[in-house]
Structure formats: C-alpha cells, structure tokens
PDB file of C-alpha atoms in Angstrom:
ATOM      1  CA  MET A  18     130.541  98.771 105.017  1.00  0.00           C
ATOM      2  CA  LEU A  19     129.368 101.328 102.586  1.00  0.00           C
ATOM      3  CA  ASP A  20     131.446 104.328 101.454  1.00  0.00           C
ATOM      4  CA  LEU A  21     130.694 106.819  99.045  1.00  0.00           C
ATOM      5  CA  GLN A  22     133.801 109.385  98.798  1.00  0.00           C
ATOM      6  CA  HIS A  23     133.323 112.447  97.007  1.00  0.00           C
ATOM      7  CA  VAL A  24     130.821 111.410  94.327  1.00  0.00           C
ATOM      8  CA  THR A  25     129.494 113.690  91.864  1.00  0.00           C
ATOM      9  CA  LYS A  26     126.943 112.960  89.158  1.00  0.00           C
ATOM     10  CA  VAL A  27     126.023 115.749  86.663  1.00  0.00           C
ATOM     11  CA  PHE A  28     123.036 114.773  83.921  1.00  0.00           C
ATOM     12  CA  LEU A  29     123.094 116.706  80.687  1.00  0.00           C
ATOM     13  CA  LYS A  30     126.725 117.748  81.247  1.00  0.00           C
ATOM     14  CA  GLY A  31     128.125 120.705  78.830  1.00  0.00           C
ATOM     15  CA  THR A  32     124.520 121.623  77.957  1.00  0.00           C
ATOM     16  CA  PRO A  33     122.237 124.633  79.173  1.00  0.00           C
ATOM     17  CA  ASN A  34     120.151 121.977  81.086  1.00  0.00           C
ATOM     18  CA  ALA A  35     123.048 120.639  83.095  1.00  0.00           C
ATOM     19  CA  HIS A  36     121.959 119.473  86.450  1.00  0.00           C
ATOM     20  CA  THR A  37     124.052 118.140  89.345  1.00  0.00           C
ATOM     21  CA  ALA A  38     122.190 115.434  91.251  1.00  0.00           C
ATOM     22  CA  LEU A  39     125.061 114.415  93.634  1.00  0.00           C
ATOM     23  CA  ASP A  40     127.455 117.052  94.456  1.00  0.00           C
ATOM     24  CA  ASP A  41     130.822 116.030  96.052  1.00  0.00           C
ATOM     25  CA  PHE A  42     128.618 113.478  98.093  1.00  0.00           C
ATOM     26  CA  SER A  43     130.094 111.445 100.783  1.00  0.00           C
ATOM     27  CA  LEU A  44     128.585 109.018 103.207  1.00  0.00           C
ATOM     28  CA  HIS A  45     129.738 106.105 105.350  1.00  0.00           C
ATOM     29  CA  LEU A  46     127.364 103.387 106.751  1.00  0.00           C
ATOM     30  CA  ASP A  47     128.564 100.931 109.159  1.00  0.00           C
ATOM     31  CA  ASP A  48     127.814  97.086 109.069  1.00  0.00           C
ATOM     32  CA  GLY A  49     124.147  96.619 110.080  1.00  0.00           C
ATOM     33  CA  GLU A  50     123.224 100.294 109.935  1.00  0.00           C
ATOM     34  CA  PHE A  51     119.636 100.967 108.864  1.00  0.00           C
ATOM     35  CA  VAL A  52     119.479 104.513 107.338  1.00  0.00           C
ATOM     36  CA  THR A  53     116.310 106.395 106.254  1.00  0.00           C
ATOM     37  CA  VAL A  54     116.805 108.962 103.428  1.00  0.00           C
ATOM     38  CA  ILE A  55     114.465 111.778 102.823  1.00  0.00           C
ATOM     39  CA  GLY A  56     114.365 114.992 100.950  1.00  0.00           C
ATOM     40  CA  SER A  57     112.290 117.109  98.467  1.00  0.00           C
ATOM     41  CA  ASN A  58     111.908 116.095  94.870  1.00  0.00           C
ATOM     42  CA  GLY A  59     115.181 116.534  92.980  1.00  0.00           C
ATOM     43  CA  ALA A  60     117.164 116.637  95.991  1.00  0.00           C
ATOM     44  CA  GLY A  61     119.310 113.401  94.856  1.00  0.00           C
ATOM     45  CA  LYS A  62     117.656 110.364  96.699  1.00  0.00           C
ATOM     46  CA  SER A  63     116.937 108.571  93.711  1.00  0.00           C
ATOM     47  CA  THR A  64     120.252 109.324  91.977  1.00  0.00           C
ATOM     48  CA  LEU A  65     122.236 108.254  95.178  1.00  0.00           C
ATOM     49  CA  PHE A  66     120.360 104.584  95.206  1.00  0.00           C
ATOM     50  CA  ASN A  67     121.235 104.218  91.237  1.00  0.00           C
ATOM     51  CA  ALA A  68     124.852 105.461  91.834  1.00  0.00           C
ATOM     52  CA  VAL A  69     125.075 102.728  94.389  1.00  0.00           C
ATOM     53  CA  ALA A  70     123.157 100.034  92.485  1.00  0.00           C
ATOM     54  CA  GLY A  71     125.610 100.813  89.520  1.00  0.00           C
ATOM     55  CA  SER A  72     122.684 102.022  87.156  1.00  0.00           C
ATOM     56  CA  PHE A  73     125.138 104.757  85.763  1.00  0.00           C
ATOM     57  CA  LEU A  74     128.794 105.500  86.228  1.00  0.00           C
ATOM     58  CA  CYS A  75     129.462 108.635  88.321  1.00  0.00           C
ATOM     59  CA  ASP A  76     131.556 111.692  86.976  1.00  0.00           C
ATOM     60  CA  SER A  77     133.995 111.340  89.937  1.00  0.00           C
ATOM     61  CA  GLY A  78     134.432 109.834  93.256  1.00  0.00           C
ATOM     62  CA  ARG A  79     134.395 106.348  94.546  1.00  0.00           C
ATOM     63  CA  ILE A  80     132.085 103.899  95.952  1.00  0.00           C
ATOM     64  CA  LEU A  81     133.136 101.112  98.283  1.00  0.00           C
ATOM     65  CA  LEU A  82     130.890  98.110  99.280  1.00  0.00           C
ATOM     66  CA  ASP A  83     132.623  95.883 102.310  1.00  0.00           C
ATOM     67  CA  GLY A  84     135.631  97.395 101.502  1.00  0.00           C
ATOM     68  CA  ARG A  85     135.955  96.516  97.870  1.00  0.00           C
ATOM     69  CA  ASP A  86     135.804  99.247  95.357  1.00  0.00           C
ATOM     70  CA  VAL A  87     132.758  98.891  93.002  1.00  0.00           C
ATOM     71  CA  THR A  88     132.893 102.140  91.284  1.00  0.00           C
ATOM     72  CA  TYR A  89     133.049 100.685  87.932  1.00  0.00           C
ATOM     73  CA  GLN A  90     131.422  97.441  88.672  1.00  0.00           C
ATOM     74  CA  LYS A  91     128.637  96.602  86.168  1.00  0.00           C
ATOM     75  CA  GLU A  92     124.988  96.795  87.721  1.00  0.00           C
ATOM     76  CA  HIS A  93     124.405  92.956  87.102  1.00  0.00           C
ATOM     77  CA  ARG A  94     127.894  92.308  89.216  1.00  0.00           C
ATOM     78  CA  ARG A  95     126.625  94.641  92.048  1.00  0.00           C
ATOM     79  CA  ALA A  96     123.046  92.954  92.040  1.00  0.00           C
ATOM     80  CA  ARG A  97     124.588  89.825  93.627  1.00  0.00           C
ATOM     81  CA  GLN A  98     125.366  91.875  96.895  1.00  0.00           C
ATOM     82  CA  ILE A  99     123.025  94.664  96.762  1.00  0.00           C
ATOM     83  CA  GLY A 100     118.912  93.727  97.183  1.00  0.00           C
ATOM     84  CA  ARG A 101     116.729  96.531  95.841  1.00  0.00           C
ATOM     85  CA  ILE A 102     113.067  97.067  96.044  1.00  0.00           C
ATOM     86  CA  PHE A 103     111.005  99.693  94.129  1.00  0.00           C
ATOM     87  CA  GLN A 104     107.812 101.854  94.631  1.00  0.00           C
ATOM     88  CA  ASP A 105     105.854  99.810  92.283  1.00  0.00           C
ATOM     89  CA  PRO A 106     104.855  96.321  93.515  1.00  0.00           C
ATOM     90  CA  MET A 107     105.019  95.290  89.975  1.00  0.00           C
ATOM     91  CA  LYS A 108     108.652  95.527  89.682  1.00  0.00           C
ATOM     92  CA  GLY A 109     111.062  92.764  91.003  1.00  0.00           C
ATOM     93  CA  THR A 110     108.980  89.717  90.226  1.00  0.00           C
ATOM     94  CA  ALA A 111     108.086  87.500  87.288  1.00  0.00           C
ATOM     95  CA  PRO A 112     103.926  87.789  87.448  1.00  0.00           C
ATOM     96  CA  ASP A 113     103.142  84.753  85.314  1.00  0.00           C
ATOM     97  CA  LEU A 114     105.350  82.695  87.613  1.00  0.00           C
ATOM     98  CA  THR A 115     103.895  81.142  90.748  1.00  0.00           C
ATOM     99  CA  VAL A 116     105.162  82.465  94.093  1.00  0.00           C
ATOM    100  CA  GLY A 117     107.183  79.212  94.754  1.00  0.00           C
ATOM    101  CA  GLU A 118     109.031  79.738  91.179  1.00  0.00           C
ATOM    102  CA  ASN A 119     109.761  83.422  91.840  1.00  0.00           C
ATOM    103  CA  LEU A 120     111.504  82.351  95.053  1.00  0.00           C
ATOM    104  CA  ALA A 121     113.279  79.524  93.505  1.00  0.00           C
ATOM    105  CA  LEU A 122     114.465  81.675  90.497  1.00  0.00           C
ATOM    106  CA  ALA A 123     115.959  84.513  93.316  1.00  0.00           C
ATOM    107  CA  TYR A 124     117.215  81.485  95.264  1.00  0.00           C
ATOM    108  CA  SER A 125     119.158  79.894  92.543  1.00  0.00           C
ATOM    109  CA  LYS A 126     120.632  83.192  91.344  1.00  0.00           C
ATOM    110  CA  ALA A 127     121.656  84.315  94.714  1.00  0.00           C
ATOM    111  CA  THR A 128     123.430  80.742  95.172  1.00  0.00           C
ATOM    112  CA  ARG A 129     124.649  80.448  91.605  1.00  0.00           C
ATOM    113  CA  ARG A 130     123.440  76.931  91.352  1.00  0.00           C
ATOM    114  CA  ILE A 131     121.049  74.569  89.373  1.00  0.00           C
ATOM    115  CA  LEU A 132     118.493  72.798  91.621  1.00  0.00           C
ATOM    116  CA  SER A 133     118.506  69.255  91.618  1.00  0.00           C
ATOM    117  CA  PRO A 134     115.046  67.509  92.408  1.00  0.00           C
ATOM    118  CA  ALA A 135     116.017  66.777  95.947  1.00  0.00           C
ATOM    119  CA  ARG A 136     117.388  70.238  96.458  1.00  0.00           C
ATOM    120  CA  ARG A 137     114.181  71.832  95.170  1.00  0.00           C
ATOM    121  CA  LYS A 138     112.197  69.576  97.665  1.00  0.00           C
ATOM    122  CA  LYS A 139     114.287  70.883 100.574  1.00  0.00           C
ATOM    123  CA  ASP A 140     114.244  74.296  99.610  1.00  0.00           C
ATOM    124  CA  THR A 141     110.286  74.358  99.165  1.00  0.00           C
ATOM    125  CA  ALA A 142     109.862  73.393 102.538  1.00  0.00           C
ATOM    126  CA  PHE A 143     112.445  76.343 103.386  1.00  0.00           C
ATOM    127  CA  PHE A 144     110.438  78.815 101.213  1.00  0.00           C
ATOM    128  CA  LYS A 145     107.446  77.658 102.906  1.00  0.00           C
ATOM    129  CA  GLU A 146     108.953  78.472 106.438  1.00  0.00           C
ATOM    130  CA  ARG A 147     109.947  81.972 105.354  1.00  0.00           C
ATOM    131  CA  LEU A 148     106.733  82.845 103.860  1.00  0.00           C
ATOM    132  CA  ALA A 149     104.823  81.812 107.041  1.00  0.00           C
ATOM    133  CA  ARG A 150     107.024  84.507 108.987  1.00  0.00           C
ATOM    134  CA  LEU A 151     105.559  87.132 106.851  1.00  0.00           C
ATOM    135  CA  ASP A 152     101.898  86.287 108.350  1.00  0.00           C
ATOM    136  CA  MET A 153     100.021  86.806 105.237  1.00  0.00           C
ATOM    137  CA  GLY A 154      99.167  82.929 104.411  1.00  0.00           C
ATOM    138  CA  LEU A 155     101.246  83.035 101.395  1.00  0.00           C
ATOM    139  CA  GLU A 156     102.714  79.816 102.453  1.00  0.00           C
ATOM    140  CA  ASP A 157      99.425  78.103 101.280  1.00  0.00           C
ATOM    141  CA  ARG A 158      99.831  79.996  97.721  1.00  0.00           C
ATOM    142  CA  MET A 159     102.899  78.602  96.333  1.00  0.00           C
ATOM    143  CA  ARG A 160     101.337  77.854  93.486  1.00  0.00           C
ATOM    144  CA  THR A 161      99.498  81.127  92.900  1.00  0.00           C
ATOM    145  CA  LYS A 162     101.264  83.242  90.067  1.00  0.00           C
ATOM    146  CA  VAL A 163     102.361  86.350  91.518  1.00  0.00           C
ATOM    147  CA  GLY A 164     100.440  88.590  89.350  1.00  0.00           C
ATOM    148  CA  GLN A 165      97.183  87.321  91.152  1.00  0.00           C
ATOM    149  CA  LEU A 166      98.439  88.556  94.590  1.00  0.00           C
ATOM    150  CA  SER A 167      97.616  92.174  96.183  1.00  0.00           C
ATOM    151  CA  GLY A 168     100.296  94.769  95.801  1.00  0.00           C
ATOM    152  CA  GLY A 169     101.133  94.363  99.471  1.00  0.00           C
ATOM    153  CA  GLN A 170     101.580  90.735  99.208  1.00  0.00           C
ATOM    154  CA  ARG A 171     103.583  90.918  96.285  1.00  0.00           C
ATOM    155  CA  GLN A 172     105.729  93.645  97.908  1.00  0.00           C
ATOM    156  CA  ALA A 173     106.270  91.181 100.630  1.00  0.00           C
ATOM    157  CA  VAL A 174     107.191  88.323  98.238  1.00  0.00           C
ATOM    158  CA  THR A 175     109.770  90.594  96.369  1.00  0.00           C
ATOM    159  CA  LEU A 176     111.178  91.682 100.023  1.00  0.00           C
ATOM    160  CA  LEU A 177     111.553  87.956 100.760  1.00  0.00           C
ATOM    161  CA  MET A 178     113.312  87.313  97.295  1.00  0.00           C
ATOM    162  CA  SER A 179     115.709  89.877  98.138  1.00  0.00           C
ATOM    163  CA  THR A 180     116.727  88.636 101.363  1.00  0.00           C
ATOM    164  CA  LEU A 181     116.467  84.632 101.039  1.00  0.00           C
ATOM    165  CA  VAL A 182     120.077  84.963 100.688  1.00  0.00           C
ATOM    166  CA  THR A 183     121.354  87.717 103.064  1.00  0.00           C
ATOM    167  CA  PRO A 184     122.783  90.669 100.743  1.00  0.00           C
ATOM    168  CA  LYS A 185     125.462  92.808 101.888  1.00  0.00           C
ATOM    169  CA  LEU A 186     123.215  96.025 101.180  1.00  0.00           C
ATOM    170  CA  LEU A 187     119.226  96.454 100.910  1.00  0.00           C
ATOM    171  CA  LEU A 188     118.070  99.551  99.163  1.00  0.00           C
ATOM    172  CA  LEU A 189     114.255 100.291  99.496  1.00  0.00           C
ATOM    173  CA  ASP A 190     113.312 102.843  97.326  1.00  0.00           C
ATOM    174  CA  GLU A 191     109.690 103.946  98.936  1.00  0.00           C
ATOM    175  CA  HIS A 192     108.747 100.527  98.885  1.00  0.00           C
ATOM    176  CA  THR A 193     105.379 101.228 100.766  1.00  0.00           C
ATOM    177  CA  ALA A 194     104.260 104.236  99.055  1.00  0.00           C
ATOM    178  CA  ALA A 195     101.913 102.649  96.476  1.00  0.00           C
ATOM    179  CA  LEU A 196     100.280 100.728  99.345  1.00  0.00           C
ATOM    180  CA  ASP A 197      97.304 101.527 101.412  1.00  0.00           C
ATOM    181  CA  PRO A 198      98.292 102.762 104.896  1.00  0.00           C
ATOM    182  CA  VAL A 199      97.234  99.547 106.543  1.00  0.00           C
ATOM    183  CA  THR A 200      99.095  97.477 104.012  1.00  0.00           C
ATOM    184  CA  ALA A 201     101.809  99.764 104.113  1.00  0.00           C
ATOM    185  CA  GLN A 202     102.246  99.421 107.777  1.00  0.00           C
ATOM    186  CA  LYS A 203     102.297  95.420 107.566  1.00  0.00           C
ATOM    187  CA  VAL A 204     105.046  95.542 104.792  1.00  0.00           C
ATOM    188  CA  LEU A 205     106.999  98.043 106.908  1.00  0.00           C
ATOM    189  CA  GLU A 206     106.826  95.880 109.953  1.00  0.00           C
ATOM    190  CA  ILE A 207     108.139  92.697 107.853  1.00  0.00           C
ATOM    191  CA  THR A 208     110.711  95.016 106.510  1.00  0.00           C
ATOM    192  CA  ARG A 209     112.065  95.965 110.072  1.00  0.00           C
ATOM    193  CA  GLU A 210     111.694  92.032 111.301  1.00  0.00           C
ATOM    194  CA  ILE A 211     113.787  90.898 108.507  1.00  0.00           C
ATOM    195  CA  VAL A 212     116.276  93.645 108.569  1.00  0.00           C
ATOM    196  CA  GLU A 213     116.941  93.313 112.279  1.00  0.00           C
ATOM    197  CA  THR A 214     117.092  89.606 112.262  1.00  0.00           C
ATOM    198  CA  ASN A 215     119.531  89.337 109.548  1.00  0.00           C
ATOM    199  CA  ARG A 216     121.489  92.627 110.457  1.00  0.00           C
ATOM    200  CA  ILE A 217     121.208  93.762 106.931  1.00  0.00           C
ATOM    201  CA  THR A 218     122.936  97.143 106.087  1.00  0.00           C
ATOM    202  CA  THR A 219     119.955  99.196 104.695  1.00  0.00           C
ATOM    203  CA  MET A 220     118.751 102.292 103.139  1.00  0.00           C
ATOM    204  CA  MET A 221     115.229 103.537 102.671  1.00  0.00           C
ATOM    205  CA  ILE A 222     113.771 106.431 100.927  1.00  0.00           C
ATOM    206  CA  THR A 223     110.677 107.816 102.473  1.00  0.00           C
ATOM    207  CA  HIS A 224     108.629 110.759 102.016  1.00  0.00           C
ATOM    208  CA  ASN A 225     107.238 110.014 105.586  1.00  0.00           C
ATOM    209  CA  ILE A 226     109.077 112.373 107.612  1.00  0.00           C
ATOM    210  CA  GLU A 227     107.288 110.304 110.723  1.00  0.00           C
ATOM    211  CA  GLN A 228     108.221 107.080 109.506  1.00  0.00           C
ATOM    212  CA  ALA A 229     111.948 108.067 108.790  1.00  0.00           C
ATOM    213  CA  LEU A 230     112.633 109.276 112.367  1.00  0.00           C
ATOM    214  CA  HIS A 231     111.240 106.109 113.969  1.00  0.00           C
ATOM    215  CA  THR A 232     112.521 103.407 111.491  1.00  0.00           C
ATOM    216  CA  GLY A 233     115.956 102.182 111.361  1.00  0.00           C
ATOM    217  CA  THR A 234     119.160 103.887 113.350  1.00  0.00           C
ATOM    218  CA  ARG A 235     119.861 106.980 111.315  1.00  0.00           C
ATOM    219  CA  THR A 236     118.042 109.490 109.126  1.00  0.00           C
ATOM    220  CA  ILE A 237     119.924 111.751 106.714  1.00  0.00           C
ATOM    221  CA  MET A 238     118.134 114.588 104.722  1.00  0.00           C
ATOM    222  CA  LEU A 239     119.279 115.579 101.229  1.00  0.00           C
ATOM    223  CA  SER A 240     119.036 118.882  99.433  1.00  0.00           C
ATOM    224  CA  ALA A 241     120.559 119.516  95.996  1.00  0.00           C
ATOM    225  CA  GLY A 242     122.709 116.437  95.886  1.00  0.00           C
ATOM    226  CA  ARG A 243     124.294 117.071  99.436  1.00  0.00           C
ATOM    227  CA  ILE A 244     123.448 115.871 103.146  1.00  0.00           C
ATOM    228  CA  VAL A 245     122.240 118.680 104.701  1.00  0.00           C
ATOM    229  CA  LEU A 246     121.142 116.718 108.016  1.00  0.00           C
ATOM    230  CA  ASP A 247     122.398 113.555 109.588  1.00  0.00           C
ATOM    231  CA  LEU A 248     120.651 112.392 112.720  1.00  0.00           C
ATOM    232  CA  SER A 249     121.293 109.698 115.082  1.00  0.00           C
ATOM    233  CA  GLY A 250     120.963 108.557 118.556  1.00  0.00           C
ATOM    234  CA  GLU A 251     119.382 110.999 121.195  1.00  0.00           C
ATOM    235  CA  ALA A 252     119.204 113.985 118.887  1.00  0.00           C
ATOM    236  CA  ARG A 253     117.193 111.851 116.375  1.00  0.00           C
ATOM    237  CA  ALA A 254     114.883 110.141 119.065  1.00  0.00           C
ATOM    238  CA  GLN A 255     113.990 113.916 120.295  1.00  0.00           C
ATOM    239  CA  MET A 256     113.293 115.139 116.907  1.00  0.00           C
ATOM    240  CA  THR A 257     109.946 116.753 115.916  1.00  0.00           C
ATOM    241  CA  LEU A 258     108.745 117.971 112.573  1.00  0.00           C
ATOM    242  CA  PRO A 259     108.881 121.628 113.354  1.00  0.00           C
ATOM    243  CA  ALA A 260     112.256 121.212 114.636  1.00  0.00           C
ATOM    244  CA  LEU A 261     113.430 119.364 111.790  1.00  0.00           C
ATOM    245  CA  LEU A 262     111.916 121.895 109.120  1.00  0.00           C
ATOM    246  CA  GLU A 263     113.499 124.719 111.199  1.00  0.00           C
ATOM    247  CA  LEU A 264     117.315 122.865 111.042  1.00  0.00           C
ATOM    248  CA  TYR A 265     116.398 122.130 107.223  1.00  0.00           C
ATOM    249  CA  ARG A 266     115.969 125.917 106.690  1.00  0.00           C
ATOM    250  CA  GLU A 267     118.865 126.708 108.549  1.00  0.00           C
ATOM    251  CA  LYS A 268     121.148 124.193 106.707  1.00  0.00           C
ATOM    252  CA  ALA A 269     119.789 124.165 103.272  1.00  0.00           C
ATOM    253  CA  GLY A 270     119.057 128.037 103.157  1.00  0.00           C
ATOM    254  CA  LYS A 271     115.437 127.260 102.124  1.00  0.00           C
ATOM    255  CA  THR A 272     111.992 126.038 103.255  1.00  0.00           C
ATOM    256  CA  LEU A 273     110.732 122.549 102.603  1.00  0.00           C
ATOM    257  CA  ASP A 274     108.115 123.017 100.113  1.00  0.00           C
ATOM    258  CA  ASN A 275     107.381 119.287  99.402  1.00  0.00           C
ATOM    259  CA  ASP A 276     103.309 119.020  99.971  1.00  0.00           C
ATOM    260  CA  ARG A 277     103.750 115.108  99.854  1.00  0.00           C
ATOM    261  CA  MET A 278     106.020 114.956 102.900  1.00  0.00           C
ATOM    262  CA  LEU A 279     104.597 117.700 104.836  1.00  0.00           C
ATOM    263  CA  LEU A 280     101.025 116.439 104.530  1.00  0.00           C
ATOM    264  CA  GLN A 281     102.346 112.532 104.856  1.00  0.00           C
ATOM    265  CA  GLU A 282      99.965 110.846 107.539  1.00  0.00           C
ATOM    266  CA  THR A 283     101.617 109.503 110.369  1.00  0.00           C
TER     267      THR A 283
END
C-alpha cells in the first residue's frame, strides 16, 4: 500500500552542517496496517512524514502510494489521498469558522464538488451523525466556532475532517502530545475506532513507548534515519520497556537518552 524504497534525504547538503535525516530508508506498509513510530529526537520521524506527505523532494529513492509513484508529486496533490494531523490542535482547522463550516469545507475539498442547498442539508445530517460518534457533544455545537473549542475537541474535529472521506493513508504526528492525559486517551480511543472501522492505513508518531506497543498492529523504531527495530505479532505483544531498550542498544549501538520517552506516563 505504501512503499518507501531506498529513500535518502540530506539537509544542508554540501556544507559542514550537512545532516542525513533519512539514510537509504525502506519501508513497506500493507493495506490497513496501523504502524506506530518511535525514536529519539533527530531520529528521522518527522522527516519521514514530511517525505511521505511531499513537503520536500528527497535526494534519492522512490515513494509509492497504492501502487502509484508519487515521488515527485506536489504536496497539495498528495493531500487529496493523505490525511495528516499535527501535535498542535490549532493546526488543520479554520478557527473563525464553525464546526459545521470546517467539516463542509473539508468534505467539499475531498469530494471535489460545490455543495448545493439540498446537498448541504443532507450533508449536515451526515456531519451531525459522525460528530455524535465522537461522544463529545459536538453534534450540538455545529454553529460553534472551532477556535472556541477545547484542544481535545478541536483535535477530534480535525481527525474527523481528515477521515470524512476515507484517505488512502493517515499520518498522525504526535496528535495527542499537547493534550492532558485524560483528553489524550479519549482522542486516542476515537482514533483507534475510526482507523479500525474504516481500515485506514495509518502511521502514528508517539514518544510514549507503552502507547506505541499497544496501539495499532506494528511498531518501528528509528535511529539516525534508519529503522533499527520492527516489531509485530507475538514479539511486539510480549515486548517490555527494558527489553526494548536493550534491543535498541544492540541494534543502534547506543543507549536511548530521550527523557521524554523514558519518563512518559503509561
């Protein structure tokens, strides 16, 4: 479904500060896989997402989405098939528009059509039904400006906007990291339900190792722009934090020194 083949990205190439963010990186995701991505700061996680989303052109390698080569496709073109949610709840929505207006805008862009009055009435009922599934009372706040919502509510709306029309790929870039623990858990539960119901191929960056090992179907760990651990099935189910840290030391040749990951509450 998603294939990255020998992708390399070097920032500040040809200068003393050159940094290889992705190093001959290869990854294959099957249709419907939900992969969590972990790694220390600078490991290449965000660069990986930016490469897939088309935020820049890579120096070498190929990227294929659903069998189609998108290596040189512009970011706005890829966005028609790729949903992406960021850590900042302020991103991804128009704060001065209402919940209903944000959903209608996202829906019309995804379906590439102008909504007639009759169509709008039908779609409003559809939006309310989908909002009700979030169990956050947002179906009764269709006329509320998104900027007036809490961070968790806003992130839930952004998630819904990205999946009203099922994308081929969903990128979750630490989308619960800025939320309080209770709200973060709620948004994660909503995420799981939407992804599983619609069988959306998904990658999720997280600094919470426990969360990474118990969310989705597979966990990859990056270091210096490469995959050093790729866990699924029974090996992933039985993995503990101490065992993972030891495996990381063996594969990466160094210890994990990211306090945010090691001290993350589970």
